[in-house]
Short mmCIF file of N, CA and C in Angstrom, two decimals:
data_model
loop_
_atom_site.label_atom_id
_atom_site.label_comp_id
_atom_site.label_asym_id
_atom_site.label_seq_id
_atom_site.Cartn_x
_atom_site.Cartn_y
_atom_site.Cartn_z
N THR A 1 -23.11 24.19 -16.14
CA THR A 1 -21.17 23.98 -15.99
C THR A 1 -20.84 23.03 -16.77
N SER A 2 -19.28 22.71 -17.08
CA SER A 2 -18.95 22.48 -18.10
C SER A 2 -17.70 21.65 -17.73
N LEU A 3 -17.60 19.95 -18.53
CA LEU A 3 -16.51 19.43 -17.61
C LEU A 3 -15.68 19.16 -18.36
N ASP A 4 -13.86 19.55 -18.34
CA ASP A 4 -13.07 19.03 -19.31
C ASP A 4 -13.47 19.99 -20.07
N GLY A 5 -13.80 20.69 -20.39
CA GLY A 5 -13.39 22.32 -21.56
C GLY A 5 -14.53 21.73 -22.33
N GLY A 6 -15.70 20.42 -22.31
CA GLY A 6 -17.18 20.07 -22.92
C GLY A 6 -18.07 21.65 -23.86
N PRO A 7 -18.63 21.31 -23.59
CA PRO A 7 -20.21 22.44 -23.89
C PRO A 7 -20.97 22.19 -22.55
N PHE A 8 -21.75 23.05 -22.28
CA PHE A 8 -21.70 23.94 -21.03
C PHE A 8 -22.74 23.19 -20.94
N GLN A 9 -23.27 22.68 -20.37
CA GLN A 9 -24.67 21.72 -19.61
C GLN A 9 -26.09 23.04 -18.47
N PRO A 10 -26.98 22.93 -18.59
CA PRO A 10 -27.52 23.88 -17.39
C PRO A 10 -27.50 22.63 -15.88
N VAL A 11 -28.03 23.24 -15.45
CA VAL A 11 -27.95 22.57 -13.92
C VAL A 11 -29.35 23.14 -13.07
N GLY A 12 -29.77 22.75 -12.02
CA GLY A 12 -31.05 22.95 -11.55
C GLY A 12 -30.56 22.69 -10.35
N PHE A 13 -31.23 24.54 -9.42
CA PHE A 13 -30.63 24.12 -8.01
C PHE A 13 -32.38 23.95 -7.14
N ASP A 14 -31.67 23.58 -5.91
CA ASP A 14 -33.23 23.38 -4.93
C ASP A 14 -33.73 24.99 -4.20
N ASP A 15 -34.36 24.56 -2.95
CA ASP A 15 -34.80 25.49 -2.78
C ASP A 15 -34.14 26.70 -2.19
N GLY A 16 -32.83 25.92 -0.81
CA GLY A 16 -31.61 26.57 -0.35
C GLY A 16 -30.31 27.88 -1.71
N GLY A 17 -31.03 26.84 -2.90
CA GLY A 17 -29.62 28.22 -4.23
C GLY A 17 -28.87 26.83 -4.10
N ASN A 18 -28.61 25.42 -3.60
CA ASN A 18 -27.52 24.35 -4.02
C ASN A 18 -27.69 23.79 -4.68
N PHE A 19 -27.06 23.28 -5.53
CA PHE A 19 -26.64 21.74 -6.99
C PHE A 19 -26.02 21.60 -7.02
N MET A 20 -26.08 20.24 -7.46
CA MET A 20 -24.98 18.87 -7.31
C MET A 20 -25.30 18.40 -9.03
N PHE A 21 -24.46 18.00 -9.24
CA PHE A 21 -23.85 17.35 -9.84
C PHE A 21 -23.17 16.51 -10.35
N SER A 22 -23.69 15.32 -11.59
CA SER A 22 -22.36 13.97 -11.18
C SER A 22 -21.82 14.51 -12.98
N THR A 23 -20.41 13.64 -13.10
CA THR A 23 -19.59 13.99 -14.52
C THR A 23 -20.72 12.53 -15.88
N ALA A 24 -21.47 12.23 -15.21
CA ALA A 24 -22.65 11.68 -16.48
C ALA A 24 -23.17 12.54 -17.23
N VAL A 25 -24.15 13.53 -15.89
CA VAL A 25 -25.01 14.59 -16.88
C VAL A 25 -23.78 15.69 -17.47
N LEU A 26 -22.33 15.55 -17.04
CA LEU A 26 -21.10 16.74 -18.13
C LEU A 26 -20.73 15.62 -19.05
N GLY A 27 -22.19 14.50 -19.58
CA GLY A 27 -21.18 14.21 -20.20
C GLY A 27 -19.73 13.43 -20.85
N GLY A 28 -18.77 12.92 -19.73
CA GLY A 28 -17.58 12.52 -19.77
C GLY A 28 -16.86 12.69 -18.06
N GLY A 29 -16.18 12.79 -17.80
CA GLY A 29 -15.35 12.21 -16.74
C GLY A 29 -14.81 10.17 -16.42
N GLU A 30 -14.83 9.94 -17.31
CA GLU A 30 -14.56 8.66 -17.27
C GLU A 30 -12.99 8.46 -16.81
N GLY A 31 -12.70 7.56 -16.13
CA GLY A 31 -11.04 6.98 -15.98
C GLY A 31 -10.21 8.14 -14.97
N ASN A 32 -9.52 8.01 -14.80
CA ASN A 32 -8.02 8.56 -13.29
C ASN A 32 -7.95 9.68 -14.76
N GLY A 33 -6.97 10.78 -13.78
CA GLY A 33 -6.50 12.03 -14.08
C GLY A 33 -7.16 13.22 -13.70
N PRO A 34 -6.20 14.59 -14.26
CA PRO A 34 -6.63 15.62 -13.70
C PRO A 34 -8.09 16.65 -14.41
N ARG A 35 -9.12 16.74 -13.48
CA ARG A 35 -10.14 17.09 -14.01
C ARG A 35 -10.78 18.50 -14.31
N MET A 36 -10.88 19.56 -14.59
CA MET A 36 -11.56 20.73 -14.14
C MET A 36 -13.41 20.32 -14.81
N VAL A 37 -13.93 21.30 -13.87
CA VAL A 37 -14.90 21.91 -13.66
C VAL A 37 -15.31 23.57 -14.64
N MET A 38 -16.12 23.86 -15.03
CA MET A 38 -16.28 25.71 -15.35
C MET A 38 -17.75 25.31 -14.88
N MET A 39 -17.73 26.73 -14.58
CA MET A 39 -19.39 27.28 -13.84
C MET A 39 -19.32 28.37 -14.63
N ARG A 40 -21.01 28.72 -14.70
CA ARG A 40 -20.97 30.16 -14.50
C ARG A 40 -22.43 30.01 -15.16
N ALA A 41 -23.27 31.04 -14.19
CA ALA A 41 -24.30 32.19 -14.57
C ALA A 41 -25.50 32.33 -15.29
N THR A 42 -26.41 32.61 -15.31
CA THR A 42 -26.88 32.79 -16.42
C THR A 42 -28.81 33.59 -15.83
N ASP A 43 -28.65 34.62 -15.37
CA ASP A 43 -30.01 35.23 -14.73
C ASP A 43 -31.18 35.09 -16.10
N ALA A 44 -31.98 35.71 -15.76
CA ALA A 44 -33.36 35.51 -16.54
C ALA A 44 -33.25 36.66 -17.23
N ALA A 45 -32.62 37.39 -17.35
CA ALA A 45 -32.58 38.76 -17.81
C ALA A 45 -31.25 37.96 -19.41
N GLY A 46 -30.60 37.22 -19.02
CA GLY A 46 -29.73 36.65 -19.78
C GLY A 46 -27.98 36.70 -19.56
N ASN A 47 -28.07 37.69 -18.00
CA ASN A 47 -26.88 38.28 -18.17
C ASN A 47 -25.88 37.07 -17.80
N VAL A 48 -24.58 36.23 -18.13
CA VAL A 48 -23.73 35.83 -18.09
C VAL A 48 -22.88 36.19 -16.94
N SER A 49 -22.37 35.55 -16.70
CA SER A 49 -21.51 35.65 -14.87
C SER A 49 -20.09 35.33 -15.56
N ALA A 50 -19.09 36.00 -15.19
CA ALA A 50 -17.26 35.35 -16.06
C ALA A 50 -17.10 33.41 -15.42
N ILE A 51 -16.99 32.82 -15.60
CA ILE A 51 -16.68 31.59 -16.00
C ILE A 51 -15.47 31.20 -14.66
N GLU A 52 -16.06 30.63 -14.13
CA GLU A 52 -15.41 29.76 -12.22
C GLU A 52 -15.72 28.56 -12.78
N SER A 53 -13.24 28.32 -12.45
CA SER A 53 -13.18 26.72 -12.61
C SER A 53 -12.52 26.47 -11.60
N VAL A 54 -12.58 25.08 -11.31
CA VAL A 54 -12.48 24.21 -9.98
C VAL A 54 -11.64 22.57 -10.86
N THR A 55 -10.06 22.66 -10.47
CA THR A 55 -9.55 21.48 -10.96
C THR A 55 -8.94 20.13 -9.79
N TYR A 56 -9.71 19.66 -10.48
CA TYR A 56 -9.63 17.64 -9.04
C TYR A 56 -8.88 16.20 -10.43
N VAL A 57 -8.40 15.45 -9.28
CA VAL A 57 -7.60 14.28 -10.07
C VAL A 57 -8.69 13.50 -8.84
N ILE A 58 -9.02 12.69 -10.25
CA ILE A 58 -9.95 11.59 -9.88
C ILE A 58 -8.38 10.23 -9.57
N ASP A 59 -8.50 9.43 -8.92
CA ASP A 59 -7.55 8.39 -8.52
C ASP A 59 -8.35 7.47 -7.87
N THR A 60 -8.47 6.16 -8.69
CA THR A 60 -8.78 5.11 -8.66
C THR A 60 -8.25 3.39 -8.13
N VAL A 61 -6.46 4.26 -9.43
CA VAL A 61 -6.03 2.81 -8.65
C VAL A 61 -5.46 2.63 -8.09
N PRO A 62 -5.33 1.54 -7.25
CA PRO A 62 -4.45 0.99 -5.60
C PRO A 62 -3.48 1.51 -6.36
N PRO A 63 -1.87 1.86 -5.34
CA PRO A 63 -0.92 1.25 -5.81
C PRO A 63 -0.31 0.35 -5.10
N GLU A 64 1.18 0.19 -6.94
CA GLU A 64 1.38 -0.82 -6.41
C GLU A 64 3.43 -1.33 -5.62
N GLY A 65 3.69 -2.11 -5.19
CA GLY A 65 4.56 -2.28 -4.70
C GLY A 65 5.39 -3.08 -4.78
N SER A 66 6.76 -3.36 -3.77
CA SER A 66 7.27 -4.37 -3.82
C SER A 66 8.13 -4.77 -2.49
N LEU A 67 8.22 -5.95 -1.80
CA LEU A 67 9.05 -6.11 -0.68
C LEU A 67 10.05 -6.75 -0.44
N SER A 68 10.72 -7.08 0.49
CA SER A 68 12.45 -7.78 0.16
C SER A 68 12.87 -8.01 1.48
N LEU A 69 13.00 -8.39 1.80
CA LEU A 69 14.40 -9.49 3.35
C LEU A 69 15.80 -8.31 3.38
N ASP A 70 15.65 -7.37 4.69
CA ASP A 70 16.64 -5.57 3.96
C ASP A 70 17.92 -7.21 3.84
N PRO A 71 18.96 -6.86 3.14
CA PRO A 71 20.21 -8.56 2.59
C PRO A 71 21.29 -8.65 4.26
N ALA A 72 20.65 -7.27 5.00
CA ALA A 72 21.49 -7.87 6.51
C ALA A 72 20.69 -8.56 8.09
N SER A 73 19.75 -8.84 6.44
CA SER A 73 18.63 -10.06 7.63
C SER A 73 18.53 -11.00 6.58
N ASP A 74 19.14 -11.38 6.18
CA ASP A 74 18.84 -12.73 5.35
C ASP A 74 19.60 -13.54 5.37
N THR A 75 20.08 -13.50 5.92
CA THR A 75 21.51 -14.97 6.83
C THR A 75 21.37 -15.88 5.86
N GLY A 76 20.43 -16.22 5.05
CA GLY A 76 21.66 -17.34 4.30
C GLY A 76 21.97 -17.25 2.88
N GLU A 77 21.32 -18.39 2.13
CA GLU A 77 21.94 -17.25 1.13
C GLU A 77 20.97 -16.56 -0.33
N LEU A 78 21.71 -14.94 -0.25
CA LEU A 78 21.49 -13.81 -0.55
C LEU A 78 20.78 -13.84 -1.31
N GLY A 79 19.28 -13.37 -1.17
CA GLY A 79 18.13 -13.28 -1.10
C GLY A 79 17.25 -14.29 -1.77
N ASP A 80 17.54 -15.62 -0.54
CA ASP A 80 16.85 -17.03 -0.60
C ASP A 80 15.81 -16.70 0.03
N ASN A 81 15.48 -15.46 1.20
CA ASN A 81 14.60 -14.45 2.10
C ASN A 81 14.68 -15.85 2.66
N THR A 82 15.36 -16.30 3.38
CA THR A 82 16.14 -17.25 4.52
C THR A 82 16.59 -16.90 5.80
N THR A 83 16.48 -16.85 6.98
CA THR A 83 17.22 -16.43 7.67
C THR A 83 17.66 -17.38 9.05
N SER A 84 18.00 -16.94 10.20
CA SER A 84 18.18 -17.48 11.56
C SER A 84 17.65 -16.32 12.14
N LEU A 85 17.49 -15.01 11.62
CA LEU A 85 17.20 -14.29 13.02
C LEU A 85 15.15 -14.30 13.41
N ALA A 86 16.38 -14.64 14.71
CA ALA A 86 14.32 -14.14 15.52
C ALA A 86 13.27 -12.48 15.17
N SER A 87 13.98 -11.99 14.31
CA SER A 87 13.21 -10.44 13.89
C SER A 87 14.16 -9.93 12.69
N VAL A 88 12.92 -9.33 11.95
CA VAL A 88 14.59 -9.12 10.47
C VAL A 88 13.51 -7.42 10.55
N THR A 89 14.45 -7.24 9.26
CA THR A 89 14.14 -6.57 8.26
C THR A 89 13.15 -6.16 7.36
N ILE A 90 12.41 -5.24 6.97
CA ILE A 90 11.78 -5.69 5.75
C ILE A 90 11.82 -4.58 4.84
N ASN A 91 12.21 -4.43 3.96
CA ASN A 91 12.62 -3.65 2.53
C ASN A 91 11.08 -4.20 2.36
N GLY A 92 10.81 -1.97 1.65
CA GLY A 92 9.67 -1.67 0.01
C GLY A 92 9.65 -0.92 -0.79
N THR A 93 8.97 -0.63 -1.72
CA THR A 93 8.98 0.50 -2.37
C THR A 93 7.72 0.39 -2.70
N THR A 94 7.39 1.33 -2.95
CA THR A 94 5.88 2.44 -3.73
C THR A 94 6.48 3.50 -4.76
N GLU A 95 5.28 3.90 -4.85
CA GLU A 95 4.63 5.51 -5.17
C GLU A 95 5.85 6.11 -4.04
N PRO A 96 5.96 7.63 -4.23
CA PRO A 96 6.00 8.31 -2.96
C PRO A 96 4.93 8.96 -2.32
N ASN A 97 5.29 9.01 -0.65
CA ASN A 97 3.91 9.50 0.13
C ASN A 97 2.97 8.74 0.39
N ILE A 98 3.37 6.93 0.20
CA ILE A 98 2.27 6.13 0.39
C ILE A 98 2.27 5.85 1.48
N THR A 99 0.94 5.90 2.76
CA THR A 99 1.42 5.12 3.63
C THR A 99 1.14 3.23 3.72
N ALA A 100 2.17 3.03 4.09
CA ALA A 100 2.37 1.61 4.53
C ALA A 100 2.08 0.94 5.85
N THR A 101 1.67 -0.23 5.50
CA THR A 101 1.07 -0.27 7.46
C THR A 101 0.95 -1.87 7.44
N LEU A 102 2.27 -2.35 8.18
CA LEU A 102 3.08 -3.84 8.65
C LEU A 102 1.68 -3.97 9.53
N LEU A 103 0.63 -5.64 8.28
CA LEU A 103 -0.43 -6.14 8.78
C LEU A 103 -0.45 -6.88 10.12
N SER A 104 0.21 -6.99 10.24
CA SER A 104 0.96 -7.72 11.56
C SER A 104 0.77 -7.03 13.44
N ASP A 105 1.20 -5.75 12.54
CA ASP A 105 1.10 -5.34 13.56
C ASP A 105 0.88 -3.36 13.96
N SER A 106 0.06 -3.47 13.04
CA SER A 106 -0.61 -2.71 12.62
C SER A 106 0.08 -1.14 12.73
N ARG A 107 2.04 -0.98 12.74
CA ARG A 107 2.75 -0.10 12.40
C ARG A 107 2.41 0.75 11.40
N GLU A 108 2.64 1.41 11.45
CA GLU A 108 2.59 2.57 10.00
C GLU A 108 3.64 2.82 9.90
N THR A 109 3.73 3.81 8.41
CA THR A 109 5.17 4.22 7.19
C THR A 109 4.74 4.83 6.59
N VAL A 110 5.16 5.89 6.12
CA VAL A 110 4.78 7.13 4.93
C VAL A 110 6.51 6.61 4.23
N SER A 111 5.95 6.73 2.84
CA SER A 111 6.88 6.05 1.61
C SER A 111 8.03 6.98 1.39
N HIS A 112 9.05 7.06 1.60
CA HIS A 112 9.83 8.52 0.96
C HIS A 112 9.70 8.81 -0.13
N SER A 113 10.86 9.93 -0.70
CA SER A 113 9.84 10.85 -2.49
C SER A 113 10.49 9.35 -2.67
N ASN A 114 11.40 9.43 -2.64
CA ASN A 114 11.38 8.25 -3.81
C ASN A 114 10.93 6.78 -3.70
N GLY A 115 10.05 6.55 -2.63
CA GLY A 115 9.08 6.06 -2.63
C GLY A 115 9.31 4.53 -1.30
N ASP A 116 11.10 4.24 -1.45
CA ASP A 116 11.09 3.34 -0.24
C ASP A 116 10.55 3.43 0.74
N PHE A 117 10.75 2.50 1.59
CA PHE A 117 10.50 2.19 2.90
C PHE A 117 10.67 1.55 4.39
N SER A 118 10.55 0.86 5.11
CA SER A 118 11.03 -0.05 5.79
C SER A 118 10.34 -0.48 7.56
N PHE A 119 10.45 -1.93 7.76
CA PHE A 119 9.80 -1.92 9.14
C PHE A 119 11.26 -2.72 9.33
N SER A 120 11.28 -2.26 10.73
CA SER A 120 12.47 -2.57 11.08
C SER A 120 11.52 -3.96 12.52
N ALA A 121 12.82 -4.87 13.64
CA ALA A 121 12.18 -5.80 14.14
C ALA A 121 10.59 -6.43 13.16
N VAL A 122 10.68 -6.99 12.84
CA VAL A 122 9.52 -7.79 12.17
C VAL A 122 9.92 -9.10 12.34
N PRO A 123 8.77 -9.53 13.56
CA PRO A 123 9.86 -11.09 14.38
C PRO A 123 8.59 -11.89 13.28
N LEU A 124 9.35 -12.92 14.01
CA LEU A 124 9.47 -13.98 12.94
C LEU A 124 9.25 -15.91 13.67
N SER A 125 8.52 -16.19 13.84
CA SER A 125 8.38 -18.03 13.85
C SER A 125 9.69 -18.52 13.00
N ALA A 126 9.53 -19.72 14.05
CA ALA A 126 10.42 -20.97 12.64
C ALA A 126 9.63 -21.31 12.08
N GLY A 127 9.97 -21.77 10.86
CA GLY A 127 9.39 -22.47 10.12
C GLY A 127 8.99 -20.95 8.51
N VAL A 128 7.94 -21.68 7.35
CA VAL A 128 7.79 -20.59 6.64
C VAL A 128 6.58 -19.17 7.44
N ASN A 129 6.91 -17.65 7.20
CA ASN A 129 6.19 -16.73 7.51
C ASN A 129 6.10 -15.22 6.80
N THR A 130 4.70 -15.49 6.45
CA THR A 130 3.56 -14.28 5.32
C THR A 130 3.83 -12.64 5.85
N ILE A 131 4.87 -12.29 5.48
CA ILE A 131 5.00 -10.60 5.98
C ILE A 131 3.95 -9.98 5.02
N GLU A 132 2.95 -9.36 5.30
CA GLU A 132 1.55 -8.33 4.45
C GLU A 132 1.91 -7.00 4.53
N VAL A 133 1.69 -6.72 4.59
CA VAL A 133 2.10 -4.83 4.12
C VAL A 133 0.80 -4.39 3.18
N LYS A 134 -0.52 -3.61 4.20
CA LYS A 134 -0.99 -2.77 2.91
C LYS A 134 -0.28 -1.10 2.56
N LEU A 135 -0.90 -1.04 1.36
CA LEU A 135 -0.28 0.58 0.93
C LEU A 135 -1.48 1.39 0.53
N THR A 136 -1.24 2.75 1.02
CA THR A 136 -2.27 3.23 0.81
C THR A 136 -2.26 4.86 0.23
N ASP A 137 -3.08 5.10 -0.90
CA ASP A 137 -2.68 6.37 -1.13
C ASP A 137 -3.44 7.59 -0.46
N ALA A 138 -3.05 8.72 -1.04
CA ALA A 138 -4.04 10.31 -0.21
C ALA A 138 -5.41 9.68 -0.66
N ALA A 139 -5.75 8.54 -1.63
CA ALA A 139 -7.14 9.27 -2.29
C ALA A 139 -8.32 8.19 -1.40
N GLY A 140 -7.41 7.56 -0.91
CA GLY A 140 -7.74 5.77 -0.06
C GLY A 140 -7.42 4.72 -0.77
N ASN A 141 -7.31 4.64 -1.31
CA ASN A 141 -6.95 3.44 -2.71
C ASN A 141 -6.11 2.67 -1.84
N SER A 142 -5.96 1.55 -2.02
CA SER A 142 -5.45 0.54 -1.71
C SER A 142 -4.39 -0.45 -1.29
N SER A 143 -4.14 -1.18 -1.78
CA SER A 143 -3.04 -2.74 -2.04
C SER A 143 -2.89 -3.87 -1.21
N ILE A 144 -2.37 -5.35 -0.88
CA ILE A 144 -1.60 -5.42 0.25
C ILE A 144 -0.41 -6.10 -0.56
N GLU A 145 0.35 -5.70 -0.11
CA GLU A 145 1.74 -6.77 -1.21
C GLU A 145 2.32 -7.23 0.14
N SER A 146 3.30 -9.26 -0.42
CA SER A 146 4.00 -10.09 0.26
C SER A 146 4.52 -10.06 0.41
N ILE A 147 5.43 -10.63 1.59
CA ILE A 147 6.44 -11.96 0.72
C ILE A 147 6.59 -13.13 2.32
N GLU A 148 7.20 -14.13 1.96
CA GLU A 148 7.29 -15.10 2.54
C GLU A 148 8.98 -15.23 2.38
N VAL A 149 9.04 -15.62 4.42
CA VAL A 149 10.30 -15.13 4.98
C VAL A 149 10.48 -16.71 5.88
N ALA A 150 11.12 -17.09 5.41
CA ALA A 150 11.94 -18.02 6.60
C ALA A 150 12.66 -18.90 7.19
N ARG A 151 12.25 -18.95 8.16
CA ARG A 151 13.38 -18.58 9.64
C ARG A 151 13.81 -20.20 9.51
N GLU A 152 14.77 -20.05 9.90
CA GLU A 152 15.43 -21.76 10.08
C GLU A 152 14.86 -22.25 11.84
N PRO A 153 15.17 -22.71 11.95
CA PRO A 153 15.17 -23.36 13.54
C PRO A 153 16.18 -23.14 14.09
N ASP A 154 16.32 -22.44 15.60
CA ASP A 154 17.00 -22.54 16.02
C ASP A 154 17.54 -24.02 16.31
N PRO A 155 19.07 -23.91 16.26
CA PRO A 155 20.17 -25.31 16.54
C PRO A 155 20.20 -25.81 17.82
N ILE A 156 19.65 -27.38 18.19
CA ILE A 156 20.06 -27.88 19.07
C ILE A 156 20.76 -28.52 20.01
N VAL A 157 21.55 -27.43 20.73
CA VAL A 157 23.10 -27.80 21.08
C VAL A 157 23.19 -28.62 22.42
N LEU A 158 23.79 -30.37 22.67
CA LEU A 158 23.53 -31.27 24.01
C LEU A 158 24.88 -30.67 24.23
N ARG A 159 25.19 -30.64 25.31
CA ARG A 159 26.11 -30.71 25.91
C ARG A 159 26.52 -32.58 26.86
N GLU A 160 28.11 -32.23 26.80
CA GLU A 160 28.78 -32.97 27.23
C GLU A 160 27.89 -33.51 28.59
N ASP A 161 27.41 -32.66 29.34
CA ASP A 161 27.19 -33.32 30.56
C ASP A 161 25.60 -33.21 30.85
N ASP A 162 24.98 -33.35 30.07
CA ASP A 162 23.73 -33.25 29.20
C ASP A 162 23.36 -34.79 29.40
N ASN A 163 21.49 -34.90 29.95
CA ASN A 163 21.39 -36.67 30.38
C ASN A 163 20.86 -37.22 29.17
N PHE A 164 21.31 -37.55 28.10
CA PHE A 164 19.96 -38.00 26.81
C PHE A 164 20.83 -39.09 25.95
N THR A 165 19.23 -39.79 25.47
CA THR A 165 19.53 -40.42 24.59
C THR A 165 19.29 -40.41 23.18
N VAL A 166 20.63 -40.97 22.70
CA VAL A 166 20.14 -40.83 20.78
C VAL A 166 20.09 -42.34 20.41
N VAL A 167 18.56 -41.83 19.38
CA VAL A 167 17.80 -43.06 19.25
C VAL A 167 17.89 -43.10 17.42
N ALA A 168 18.73 -43.36 17.07
CA ALA A 168 18.65 -43.82 15.26
C ALA A 168 18.12 -44.70 15.27
N GLU A 169 17.13 -45.00 13.28
CA GLU A 169 16.15 -45.95 12.98
C GLU A 169 17.50 -46.16 11.86
N PHE A 170 17.61 -47.15 11.07
CA PHE A 170 17.97 -47.86 9.89
C PHE A 170 17.18 -48.81 9.73
N PRO A 171 16.90 -49.07 8.11
CA PRO A 171 16.19 -49.58 7.68
C PRO A 171 16.67 -50.69 7.86
N ILE A 172 15.87 -52.13 7.44
CA ILE A 172 16.04 -53.32 7.47
C ILE A 172 16.19 -53.45 6.13
#
């Protein structure tokens, strides 16, 4: 067995004819990226088979991304992540074909070929809300991205016929 074009190393078999090896046995394989394992068999008489190869990719890096408040949901100064809306749209960007999970309600979507994704109708409470999205790639690596969105409290409206008292305090 050979890893990434390195020298062939012997591999033992069990009673059922199965074998298993680690990349450390083959002298390498650390890091992420494409890999190729080549195998050949040699019988007791010294006859050598043709080389069979398998290619695969090692991926241990979690996806990165970013979140933003959709401009149509940003009712404050554009880009200040402040809104008066009770529900908003959160936009995200990551790698293509990444599963994005909105942690508040477990909704999932998959990023488009350009890495973009979004969640609409994300509910907000009055005050600062932390929105978290888990990004998971095909290899199962994941990361959590977050954004804080402030929802302005609903205004208090008093009508002329309401029975209310105004109390004001002034320093003496």
